[in-house]
Each structure stands twice: as C-alpha cells, then as structure tokens.
mmCIF file of C-alpha atoms in Angstrom:
data_model
loop_
_atom_site.group_PDB
_atom_site.id
_atom_site.type_symbol
_atom_site.label_atom_id
_atom_site.label_comp_id
_atom_site.label_asym_id
_atom_site.label_seq_id
_atom_site.Cartn_x
_atom_site.Cartn_y
_atom_site.Cartn_z
ATOM 1 C CA MET A 1 4.062 -0.868 21.338
ATOM 2 C CA ARG A 2 3.844 2.738 20.197
ATOM 3 C CA ARG A 3 0.264 3.953 20.175
ATOM 4 C CA THR A 4 -1.203 5.907 17.250
ATOM 5 C CA LYS A 5 -1.798 9.513 18.331
ATOM 6 C CA VAL A 6 -5.171 10.957 17.312
ATOM 7 C CA LEU A 7 -6.443 14.535 17.354
ATOM 8 C CA ILE A 8 -10.237 14.953 17.213
ATOM 9 C CA VAL A 9 -11.574 18.080 15.484
ATOM 10 C CA ASP A 10 -15.317 18.675 15.874
ATOM 11 C CA ASP A 11 -17.416 21.611 17.030
ATOM 12 C CA SER A 12 -19.819 19.355 18.969
ATOM 13 C CA SER A 13 -18.689 18.673 22.515
ATOM 14 C CA VAL A 14 -20.916 15.577 22.577
ATOM 15 C CA VAL A 15 -19.284 14.121 19.455
ATOM 16 C CA ARG A 16 -15.820 14.955 20.767
ATOM 17 C CA GLN A 17 -16.633 13.112 23.994
ATOM 18 C CA ILE A 18 -18.026 10.041 22.191
ATOM 19 C CA LEU A 19 -15.066 9.817 19.816
ATOM 20 C CA THR A 20 -12.615 10.307 22.679
ATOM 21 C CA GLU A 21 -14.207 7.467 24.636
ATOM 22 C CA ILE A 22 -14.248 5.141 21.626
ATOM 23 C CA LEU A 23 -10.697 5.785 20.449
ATOM 24 C CA GLY A 24 -9.305 6.040 23.971
ATOM 25 C CA SER A 25 -10.586 2.553 24.792
ATOM 26 C CA ALA A 26 -8.405 0.938 22.104
ATOM 27 C CA PRO A 27 -5.043 -0.172 23.504
ATOM 28 C CA ASP A 28 -3.151 0.839 20.366
ATOM 29 C CA LEU A 29 -4.742 4.294 19.987
ATOM 30 C CA GLU A 30 -4.257 7.444 22.052
ATOM 31 C CA VAL A 31 -6.364 10.616 21.868
ATOM 32 C CA VAL A 32 -3.748 13.311 22.433
ATOM 33 C CA GLY A 33 -6.193 16.192 22.170
ATOM 34 C CA THR A 34 -9.418 17.659 20.824
ATOM 35 C CA ALA A 35 -10.238 20.900 19.027
ATOM 36 C CA CYS A 36 -13.530 22.707 18.552
ATOM 37 C CA ASP A 37 -12.554 24.368 15.285
ATOM 38 C CA PRO A 38 -9.757 24.321 12.678
ATOM 39 C CA LEU A 39 -7.887 27.295 14.135
ATOM 40 C CA VAL A 40 -7.524 25.543 17.469
ATOM 41 C CA ALA A 41 -6.665 22.345 15.589
ATOM 42 C CA ARG A 42 -3.881 24.121 13.703
ATOM 43 C CA ASP A 43 -2.153 25.074 16.939
ATOM 44 C CA LYS A 44 -2.636 21.634 18.467
ATOM 45 C CA ILE A 45 -1.186 19.888 15.419
ATOM 46 C CA LYS A 46 2.012 21.902 15.896
ATOM 47 C CA LEU A 47 2.072 21.182 19.617
ATOM 48 C CA LEU A 48 1.013 17.526 19.709
ATOM 49 C CA SER A 49 2.183 16.110 16.322
ATOM 50 C CA PRO A 50 -0.723 13.656 15.953
ATOM 51 C CA ASP A 51 -0.483 10.695 13.575
ATOM 52 C CA VAL A 52 -4.130 10.906 12.463
ATOM 53 C CA LEU A 53 -6.815 13.596 12.466
ATOM 54 C CA THR A 54 -10.562 13.025 12.654
ATOM 55 C CA LEU A 55 -12.263 16.013 11.060
ATOM 56 C CA ASP A 56 -15.790 17.401 10.963
ATOM 57 C CA VAL A 57 -16.892 19.575 8.033
ATOM 58 C CA GLU A 58 -19.298 22.195 9.356
ATOM 59 C CA MET A 59 -17.419 24.184 12.011
ATOM 60 C CA PRO A 60 -17.150 27.836 13.097
ATOM 61 C CA ARG A 61 -14.389 30.209 11.928
ATOM 62 C CA MET A 62 -13.234 27.901 9.103
ATOM 63 C CA ASP A 63 -15.052 25.046 7.379
ATOM 64 C CA GLY A 64 -13.494 21.605 7.343
ATOM 65 C CA LEU A 65 -12.891 21.489 3.580
ATOM 66 C CA THR A 66 -10.912 24.733 3.581
ATOM 67 C CA PHE A 67 -8.877 23.490 6.528
ATOM 68 C CA LEU A 68 -8.294 20.102 4.854
ATOM 69 C CA SER A 69 -7.176 21.766 1.627
ATOM 70 C CA ASN A 70 -4.644 23.915 3.495
ATOM 71 C CA LEU A 71 -3.486 20.970 5.587
ATOM 72 C CA MET A 72 -2.784 18.685 2.607
ATOM 73 C CA ARG A 73 -0.878 21.472 0.884
ATOM 74 C CA LEU A 74 1.234 22.576 3.852
ATOM 75 C CA ARG A 75 1.459 19.642 6.290
ATOM 76 C CA PRO A 76 0.048 16.437 4.746
ATOM 77 C CA MET A 77 -1.204 13.903 7.269
ATOM 78 C CA PRO A 78 -3.822 11.134 7.421
ATOM 79 C CA VAL A 79 -7.356 12.452 7.900
ATOM 80 C CA VAL A 80 -10.574 10.527 8.562
ATOM 81 C CA MET A 81 -13.669 12.608 7.880
ATOM 82 C CA ILE A 82 -16.630 12.397 10.275
ATOM 83 C CA SER A 83 -19.595 12.884 7.957
ATOM 84 C CA THR A 84 -23.328 13.461 8.228
ATOM 85 C CA LEU A 85 -25.678 10.918 6.635
ATOM 86 C CA THR A 86 -27.341 13.374 4.264
ATOM 87 C CA ALA A 87 -27.174 14.004 0.538
ATOM 88 C CA LYS A 88 -25.305 17.266 1.196
ATOM 89 C CA GLY A 89 -22.996 15.523 3.639
ATOM 90 C CA ALA A 90 -22.283 12.774 1.116
ATOM 91 C CA ASP A 91 -21.318 15.243 -1.626
ATOM 92 C CA THR A 92 -19.092 17.152 0.801
ATOM 93 C CA THR A 93 -17.424 13.902 1.810
ATOM 94 C CA MET A 94 -16.636 13.075 -1.812
ATOM 95 C CA ARG A 95 -14.993 16.478 -2.118
ATOM 96 C CA ALA A 96 -12.974 15.786 1.046
ATOM 97 C CA LEU A 97 -11.647 12.563 -0.467
ATOM 98 C CA GLU A 98 -10.652 14.488 -3.605
ATOM 99 C CA LEU A 99 -8.756 16.925 -1.374
ATOM 100 C CA GLY A 100 -6.765 14.116 0.245
ATOM 101 C CA ALA A 101 -8.741 12.634 3.147
ATOM 102 C CA VAL A 102 -7.934 8.942 3.517
ATOM 103 C CA ASP A 103 -11.370 7.750 4.567
ATOM 104 C CA PHE A 104 -14.634 8.747 6.213
ATOM 105 C CA ILE A 105 -17.238 7.449 8.615
ATOM 106 C CA PRO A 106 -20.726 8.768 9.439
ATOM 107 C CA LYS A 107 -21.188 10.606 12.708
ATOM 108 C CA PRO A 108 -22.343 8.421 15.620
ATOM 109 C CA GLN A 109 -26.139 8.649 15.749
ATOM 110 C CA ASP A 110 -27.134 7.012 19.047
ATOM 111 C CA SER A 111 -26.277 4.133 21.331
ATOM 112 C CA GLN A 112 -27.770 1.576 18.924
ATOM 113 C CA GLY A 113 -25.025 -0.279 17.106
ATOM 114 C CA LEU A 114 -22.331 1.677 18.922
ATOM 115 C CA ARG A 115 -20.139 -1.414 19.345
ATOM 116 C CA ASP A 116 -19.964 -2.009 15.571
ATOM 117 C CA TYR A 117 -19.439 1.707 15.026
ATOM 118 C CA SER A 118 -16.586 1.723 17.538
ATOM 119 C CA GLU A 119 -14.828 -1.170 15.844
ATOM 120 C CA GLU A 120 -15.195 0.435 12.425
ATOM 121 C CA LEU A 121 -13.926 3.830 13.601
ATOM 122 C CA CYS A 122 -10.875 2.340 15.330
ATOM 123 C CA GLN A 123 -10.045 0.258 12.265
ATOM 124 C CA LYS A 124 -10.342 3.248 9.933
ATOM 125 C CA VAL A 125 -7.984 5.258 12.155
ATOM 126 C CA ARG A 126 -5.481 2.365 12.215
ATOM 127 C CA THR A 127 -5.667 2.066 8.441
ATOM 128 C CA ALA A 128 -5.266 5.828 7.977
ATOM 129 C CA ALA A 129 -2.140 5.782 10.133
ATOM 130 C CA ARG A 130 -0.542 3.371 7.630
ATOM 131 C CA ALA A 131 -1.724 5.197 4.521
ATOM 132 C CA ARG A 132 0.618 6.720 1.972
ATOM 133 C CA ILE A 133 0.114 10.499 2.226
ATOM 134 C CA SER A 134 1.729 13.032 -0.065
ATOM 135 C CA GLN A 135 1.648 16.794 -0.436
ATOM 136 C CA ARG A 136 -0.912 17.837 -2.984
ATOM 137 C CA THR A 137 -2.282 20.947 -4.644
ATOM 138 C CA PRO A 138 -6.041 21.225 -4.151
ATOM 139 C CA PRO A 139 -7.802 19.922 -7.279
ATOM 140 C CA ALA A 140 -10.331 22.118 -9.009
ATOM 141 C CA PRO A 141 -13.982 21.372 -8.246
ATOM 142 C CA PRO A 142 -15.326 18.791 -10.696
ATOM 143 C CA GLN A 143 -16.560 20.166 -13.973
ATOM 144 C CA ALA A 144 -18.917 18.436 -16.355
ATOM 145 C CA ALA A 145 -16.913 16.689 -19.061
ATOM 146 C CA PRO A 146 -17.816 17.668 -22.618
ATOM 147 C CA ARG A 147 -19.971 14.750 -23.699
ATOM 148 C CA GLY A 148 -22.361 14.547 -26.575
ATOM 149 C CA PRO A 149 -25.492 12.427 -26.577
ATOM 150 C CA MET A 150 -24.691 8.891 -25.483
ATOM 151 C CA PRO A 151 -24.700 6.604 -28.516
ATOM 152 C CA VAL A 152 -26.835 3.497 -28.329
ATOM 153 C CA MET A 153 -24.598 0.838 -26.803
ATOM 154 C CA GLY A 154 -25.096 -2.865 -27.305
ATOM 155 C CA ALA A 155 -24.745 -5.655 -24.789
ATOM 156 C CA SER A 156 -21.193 -6.314 -23.672
ATOM 157 C CA ARG A 157 -19.802 -9.664 -24.771
ATOM 158 C CA SER A 158 -16.870 -9.195 -22.396
ATOM 159 C CA VAL A 159 -16.681 -7.464 -19.027
ATOM 160 C CA LEU A 160 -14.232 -5.311 -17.085
ATOM 161 C CA ALA A 161 -14.242 -5.437 -13.277
ATOM 162 C CA LEU A 162 -12.690 -3.333 -10.517
ATOM 163 C CA GLY A 163 -12.524 -3.715 -6.751
ATOM 164 C CA ALA A 164 -11.281 -1.177 -4.203
ATOM 165 C CA SER A 165 -11.548 -0.013 -0.609
ATOM 166 C CA THR A 166 -9.563 2.654 1.290
ATOM 167 C CA GLY A 167 -8.265 5.205 -1.227
ATOM 168 C CA GLY A 168 -10.486 3.716 -3.897
ATOM 169 C CA VAL A 169 -12.802 6.644 -4.523
ATOM 170 C CA GLU A 170 -9.990 8.735 -5.952
ATOM 171 C CA ALA A 171 -8.289 5.750 -7.610
ATOM 172 C CA LEU A 172 -11.474 4.677 -9.351
ATOM 173 C CA GLY A 173 -12.105 8.253 -10.455
ATOM 174 C CA GLU A 174 -8.737 8.296 -12.222
ATOM 175 C CA VAL A 175 -9.440 4.984 -13.938
ATOM 176 C CA PHE A 176 -12.949 5.995 -14.995
ATOM 177 C CA MET A 177 -11.789 9.281 -16.514
ATOM 178 C CA ALA A 178 -9.096 7.486 -18.493
ATOM 179 C CA LEU A 179 -11.554 5.068 -20.116
ATOM 180 C CA PRO A 180 -12.861 5.957 -23.588
ATOM 181 C CA GLN A 181 -16.571 6.061 -24.216
ATOM 182 C CA GLU A 182 -16.540 2.853 -26.224
ATOM 183 C CA GLY A 183 -15.546 -0.494 -24.806
ATOM 184 C CA PRO A 184 -16.884 -3.271 -22.576
ATOM 185 C CA GLY A 185 -19.081 -2.457 -19.610
ATOM 186 C CA VAL A 186 -17.368 -2.041 -16.243
ATOM 187 C CA VAL A 187 -18.695 -3.450 -12.957
ATOM 188 C CA VAL A 188 -17.297 -2.086 -9.713
ATOM 189 C CA VAL A 189 -17.310 -2.799 -6.000
ATOM 190 C CA GLN A 190 -16.012 0.000 -3.778
ATOM 191 C CA HIS A 191 -16.444 -0.371 -0.019
ATOM 192 C CA ILE A 192 -18.693 2.631 0.581
ATOM 193 C CA PRO A 193 -21.963 3.031 2.527
ATOM 194 C CA ASN A 194 -25.219 4.532 1.298
ATOM 195 C CA PRO A 195 -25.938 7.329 0.487
ATOM 196 C CA PHE A 196 -22.273 7.950 -0.326
ATOM 197 C CA ALA A 197 -22.283 5.398 -3.177
ATOM 198 C CA GLY A 198 -24.965 7.370 -4.994
ATOM 199 C CA ALA A 199 -23.138 10.655 -4.459
ATOM 200 C CA PHE A 200 -19.929 9.106 -5.804
ATOM 201 C CA ALA A 201 -21.673 7.762 -8.912
ATOM 202 C CA GLN A 202 -23.345 11.104 -9.638
ATOM 203 C CA ARG A 203 -20.179 13.092 -9.038
ATOM 204 C CA ILE A 204 -17.917 10.966 -11.216
ATOM 205 C CA ASP A 205 -20.568 10.668 -13.944
ATOM 206 C CA LEU A 206 -20.089 14.400 -14.565
ATOM 207 C CA ARG A 207 -16.374 13.983 -15.136
ATOM 208 C CA CYS A 208 -15.912 11.038 -17.463
ATOM 209 C CA GLN A 209 -16.945 10.002 -20.957
ATOM 210 C CA ARG A 210 -18.907 6.976 -19.821
ATOM 211 C CA LYS A 211 -22.282 6.741 -18.162
ATOM 212 C CA VAL A 212 -21.712 5.977 -14.460
ATOM 213 C CA GLU A 213 -24.661 4.687 -12.447
ATOM 214 C CA LEU A 214 -25.557 2.653 -9.402
ATOM 215 C CA ALA A 215 -26.157 -0.982 -10.272
ATOM 216 C CA ARG A 216 -29.784 -2.118 -10.271
ATOM 217 C CA HIS A 217 -31.045 -5.663 -10.203
ATOM 218 C CA GLY A 218 -31.620 -7.007 -13.719
ATOM 219 C CA LEU A 219 -29.822 -4.229 -15.616
ATOM 220 C CA PRO A 220 -28.029 -5.492 -18.732
ATOM 221 C CA VAL A 221 -24.281 -4.868 -18.871
ATOM 222 C CA LEU A 222 -23.860 -2.488 -21.812
ATOM 223 C CA ASP A 223 -20.759 -1.252 -23.597
ATOM 224 C CA GLY A 224 -19.720 2.246 -22.557
ATOM 225 C CA HIS A 225 -21.304 2.009 -19.096
ATOM 226 C CA ILE A 226 -19.914 1.760 -15.565
ATOM 227 C CA TYR A 227 -21.989 0.104 -12.844
ATOM 228 C CA LEU A 228 -21.166 0.768 -9.186
ATOM 229 C CA ALA A 229 -22.432 -1.568 -6.471
ATOM 230 C CA PRO A 230 -24.826 0.069 -3.993
ATOM 231 C CA GLY A 231 -23.430 0.540 -0.524
ATOM 232 C CA ASP A 232 -25.359 -2.266 1.150
ATOM 233 C CA GLU A 233 -25.894 -5.035 -1.438
ATOM 234 C CA HIS A 234 -23.723 -7.663 -3.057
ATOM 235 C CA LEU A 235 -23.276 -7.274 -6.816
ATOM 236 C CA ARG A 236 -22.988 -10.247 -9.173
ATOM 237 C CA VAL A 237 -22.789 -10.655 -12.931
ATOM 238 C CA VAL A 238 -25.018 -13.383 -14.389
ATOM 239 C CA PRO A 239 -25.641 -14.584 -17.974
ATOM 240 C CA GLN A 240 -28.187 -12.967 -20.260
ATOM 241 C CA GLY A 241 -28.215 -14.315 -23.796
ATOM 242 C CA SER A 242 -24.731 -13.865 -25.248
ATOM 243 C CA GLY A 243 -24.010 -11.122 -22.715
ATOM 244 C CA PHE A 244 -24.540 -10.379 -19.034
ATOM 245 C CA LYS A 245 -26.856 -8.677 -16.564
ATOM 246 C CA LEU A 246 -26.545 -7.525 -12.956
ATOM 247 C CA ALA A 247 -27.912 -9.246 -9.869
ATOM 248 C CA LEU A 248 -28.126 -7.687 -6.401
ATOM 249 C CA SER A 249 -28.672 -9.447 -3.086
ATOM 250 C CA SER A 250 -28.691 -8.668 0.631
ATOM 251 C CA GLU A 251 -27.029 -11.857 1.852
ATOM 252 C CA GLU A 252 -24.629 -11.908 4.783
ATOM 253 C CA LYS A 253 -21.315 -10.099 4.540
ATOM 254 C CA VAL A 254 -18.448 -11.874 2.771
ATOM 255 C CA SER A 255 -14.839 -11.151 3.726
ATOM 256 C CA GLY A 256 -16.377 -8.737 6.238
ATOM 257 C CA HIS A 257 -18.081 -6.665 3.559
ATOM 258 C CA ARG A 258 -21.349 -6.122 1.704
ATOM 259 C CA PRO A 259 -20.797 -5.414 -1.112
ATOM 260 C CA SER A 260 -17.828 -7.758 -1.380
ATOM 261 C CA VAL A 261 -15.265 -7.703 -4.174
ATOM 262 C CA ASP A 262 -14.883 -11.486 -3.798
ATOM 263 C CA VAL A 263 -18.589 -11.996 -4.533
ATOM 264 C CA LEU A 264 -18.386 -9.912 -7.713
ATOM 265 C CA PHE A 265 -15.133 -11.425 -8.974
ATOM 266 C CA GLU A 266 -16.199 -15.015 -8.323
ATOM 267 C CA SER A 267 -19.485 -14.501 -10.174
ATOM 268 C CA ILE A 268 -17.587 -13.168 -13.189
ATOM 269 C CA ALA A 269 -15.130 -16.071 -13.072
ATOM 270 C CA GLU A 270 -18.073 -18.447 -13.294
ATOM 271 C CA VAL A 271 -19.930 -16.832 -16.200
ATOM 272 C CA ALA A 272 -17.273 -14.964 -18.205
ATOM 273 C CA GLY A 273 -13.885 -16.600 -17.642
ATOM 274 C CA PRO A 274 -11.556 -15.564 -20.486
ATOM 275 C CA ARG A 275 -14.034 -12.861 -21.524
ATOM 276 C CA ALA A 276 -13.163 -10.877 -18.374
ATOM 277 C CA CYS A 277 -10.434 -8.497 -17.253
ATOM 278 C CA ALA A 278 -10.215 -7.427 -13.607
ATOM 279 C CA ALA A 279 -8.065 -5.211 -11.396
ATOM 280 C CA LEU A 280 -7.814 -5.065 -7.608
ATOM 281 C CA LEU A 281 -6.961 -1.581 -6.409
ATOM 282 C CA THR A 282 -5.952 0.141 -3.179
ATOM 283 C CA GLY A 283 -7.568 -1.009 0.054
ATOM 284 C CA MET A 284 -7.069 -2.510 3.489
ATOM 285 C CA GLY A 285 -7.599 -6.211 4.144
ATOM 286 C CA GLN A 286 -7.954 -9.098 1.713
ATOM 287 C CA ASP A 287 -11.379 -8.746 0.083
ATOM 288 C CA GLY A 288 -11.056 -9.489 -3.624
ATOM 289 C CA ALA A 289 -7.802 -11.452 -3.474
ATOM 290 C CA SER A 290 -9.346 -14.924 -3.622
ATOM 291 C CA GLY A 291 -11.897 -13.719 -6.177
ATOM 292 C CA LEU A 292 -9.099 -12.400 -8.383
ATOM 293 C CA LEU A 293 -7.400 -15.798 -8.123
ATOM 294 C CA SER A 294 -10.644 -17.474 -9.240
ATOM 295 C CA LEU A 295 -10.740 -15.146 -12.226
ATOM 296 C CA ARG A 296 -7.164 -15.924 -13.212
ATOM 297 C CA GLN A 297 -7.780 -19.654 -12.893
ATOM 298 C CA ALA A 298 -10.855 -19.243 -15.125
ATOM 299 C CA GLY A 299 -8.757 -17.629 -17.881
ATOM 300 C CA ALA A 300 -9.412 -13.945 -17.180
ATOM 301 C CA PHE A 301 -6.659 -11.348 -17.369
ATOM 302 C CA THR A 302 -5.987 -10.078 -13.839
ATOM 303 C CA MET A 303 -4.112 -7.114 -12.388
ATOM 304 C CA ALA A 304 -3.189 -5.705 -8.989
ATOM 305 C CA GLN A 305 -2.280 -2.079 -8.346
ATOM 306 C CA ASP A 306 1.372 -1.613 -7.372
ATOM 307 C CA GLU A 307 2.458 -0.484 -3.928
ATOM 308 C CA ALA A 308 3.901 2.850 -5.057
ATOM 309 C CA SER A 309 0.557 4.133 -6.343
ATOM 310 C CA CYS A 310 -1.669 2.671 -3.580
ATOM 311 C CA VAL A 311 -2.932 4.673 -0.631
ATOM 312 C CA VAL A 312 -3.117 1.361 1.259
ATOM 313 C CA PHE A 313 -1.343 -1.676 -0.196
ATOM 314 C CA GLY A 314 -3.445 -4.315 1.577
ATOM 315 C CA MET A 315 -5.831 -5.960 -0.877
ATOM 316 C CA PRO A 316 -3.409 -5.847 -3.830
ATOM 317 C CA ARG A 317 -0.593 -7.254 -1.676
ATOM 318 C CA GLU A 318 -2.753 -10.219 -0.676
ATOM 319 C CA ALA A 319 -3.694 -10.864 -4.305
ATOM 320 C CA ILE A 320 -0.050 -10.805 -5.351
ATOM 321 C CA ARG A 321 0.840 -13.161 -2.485
ATOM 322 C CA LEU A 322 -1.788 -15.643 -3.710
ATOM 323 C CA GLY A 323 -0.508 -15.488 -7.274
ATOM 324 C CA ALA A 324 -3.847 -14.006 -8.362
ATOM 325 C CA ALA A 325 -2.395 -11.110 -10.384
ATOM 326 C CA GLU A 326 -1.044 -11.802 -13.844
ATOM 327 C CA ALA A 327 0.293 -8.234 -13.888
ATOM 328 C CA VAL A 328 1.183 -5.644 -11.244
ATOM 329 C CA VAL A 329 0.632 -2.146 -12.620
ATOM 330 C CA SER A 330 0.587 1.469 -11.509
ATOM 331 C CA LEU A 331 -2.776 3.197 -11.192
ATOM 332 C CA GLU A 332 -2.240 5.161 -14.406
ATOM 333 C CA GLN A 333 -1.679 1.898 -16.297
ATOM 334 C CA VAL A 334 -4.953 0.267 -15.264
ATOM 335 C CA ALA A 335 -7.274 1.875 -17.847
ATOM 336 C CA PRO A 336 -4.936 1.575 -20.863
ATOM 337 C CA THR A 337 -4.110 -2.030 -19.968
ATOM 338 C CA MET A 338 -7.803 -2.862 -19.751
ATOM 339 C CA MET A 339 -8.534 -1.246 -23.107
ATOM 340 C CA SER A 340 -5.579 -2.992 -24.736
ATOM 341 C CA TRP A 341 -6.967 -6.294 -23.456
ATOM 342 C CA ALA A 342 -10.435 -5.385 -24.748
ATOM 343 C CA LEU A 343 -9.103 -4.649 -28.245
ATOM 344 C CA GLN A 344 -7.180 -7.925 -28.349
ATOM 345 C CA THR A 345 -10.235 -9.828 -27.107
ATOM 346 C CA ARG A 346 -12.453 -8.249 -29.760
ATOM 347 C CA ALA A 347 -9.892 -8.991 -32.492
ATOM 348 C CA SER A 348 -9.768 -12.645 -31.436
ATOM 349 C CA GLY A 349 -13.565 -12.902 -31.647
ATOM 350 C CA ARG A 350 -14.074 -13.941 -28.026
#
C-alpha cells in the first residue's frame, strides 16, 4: 500500500515534533519532511513532492496565508491548516479555506485528549489526500454586501436545510450568497468546531443578502434568515404554531459528529415533511445520508451535490447510494433549485 506523503510546515519545533510523531505512527501516512517557514517549505515541496501539507499561519519570513495563496495559484495541492483556538485564529482560518485549504484542525494543546486529536488529525490528512484540488486565483477579501435594513420577516411555513463537512465552508458560502433575501428560513449543519462556527457565521453574514447567525435554543425560524449550528451542539427543528423553532442539545455524537446532519434532517422529516427541501453537500463519511432518506420518505424534496463540484464526494455519494436524493445537482444549482421549490410550494399553499 502506497503511503500518503506529508510535509509539516510550522515554526514551532515542539509542534513539528508532535505532528511528526502523530502522523508517523499511522501505517498509511509518511512524514517526508518538515519546514520551519514557507521559504524552506517551497524548496522541500519541489524536492519531496508531498501529497499533503500541514500549514501554520504565523511564521517568519512569509505568513502562511501569503504562502497558501501562492501555492494554490502555482502548484495546487491539499493543505490542512493547523490553527490557533482564538477569535483571530478562527478568522484567519476562514480566510485560509477561502484561499483553497481543504480543512483545518486546532493546534495540539497538551497531552489531554491527545489520542482523539491524533485520530482526527490523521483522518483529516487522509481526507485531504483524496480531495479534488484545482488551480485558483486568490479571491478578494470579503466585502460587506450592499444590504438595506432587514425587513420584518414572518415565521417560515416551510424550511430549507443544508448539511456539509469537508469543503463545506466554501460550498455553503456560495449557496448563501446565491439566495435572495426573501424566502424560507435555512437551517444548516457544517462540521466545524467552536469558535470557528461563530467566525464563519460572522464572515459570511457580511457577504450575503440574508441574516446569517448561530442557532440559539428557542429561536423561531424566520423567512430570510440562515441559522448555523454551533460547533458543539446538535441542532433540531421543532414545531411552533404553524411554523418552526430551533432546539439545541448536547447529547452524544451521532454518526461520529455533534452537530450531526442526520439529527437535523431527521427532525425536519418528522415535523415538516413535504414542507421541507434539503441538500447534502461535500464532505467525508456518511453523516446526513440516512437523514436525507428520511426526508425523502416524508415527502420532502431532496438533493445531493454532484461529484464534479464536490471537494470530497463522500456524504453525497452515500446519499445517492441509499436512494435518498431525488436530484443530483452541481453546487451552483443548489440555491436556484431550492428557491424554485419554495416558489412552487408557496403557490400550492403548503
């Protein structure tokens, strides 16, 4: 079996040593080298041809974002960011994903929980190695979208739902920006830890017509709003009058995740049925596939993102295999298909 070759780029010798030990202990991974800054990394990429890069942000001689931007323009390859658990670190990580990084993981803090951390890091590197990477021009930094005062929005009588994992931050951003201000409320599960979920919500709220916010327990689902699950709680939709409200819980992980797409989708299948439209987007694993099937069986309109537009075609593939997706669509078709469904649903009086 060919092992995945990894190059570690970090200015901390301690972090380089920890990551080397973790990744080197996996039988299918091989650390072919380390670099203390991007200039050294540039030479080692040419020499060692790694399959995946782990990349720090704050480094001497060249910062990680500048290096990542150049890398994705000149020699695209899978990159997993090693991020700090701070508000500044979270915002920088969101920018790294916009520039083309496949995924991210917080820096190892101490020996507590190191086993779980090791498993997560190895899995993210394996997933990155299988990701679809393309050459890209660095996007402009996000600018606030021209948006007037938010009109008063009533309770949603129907609901739109999205689930995503690896590659989902950028995919969801594209969908959100393509949605008009009016229309049913959107509930979303993206596999993302705190405080990164809050940074993502704030960042994308600047760029789209809708109000994007972290879900809070008991919030009503309103038209024109997007609600993102926090990074450590399950999100459900429950009845409230003729509409819906949000419910959060800290129960055990489902499908290996909290929040879980399956938990969200199955709650919507139970309370909304044909008044729901859902899409399962890019991501590794199978979270959301059985929930999407429950939605389809309950009369909802269901979609899976197609392979060509996915960074990782894991979750959508599993949904398609189960027969959970009524339609398989490209990423750019998700928002217009949802809005077309919403117009038809409103016209039918559901």
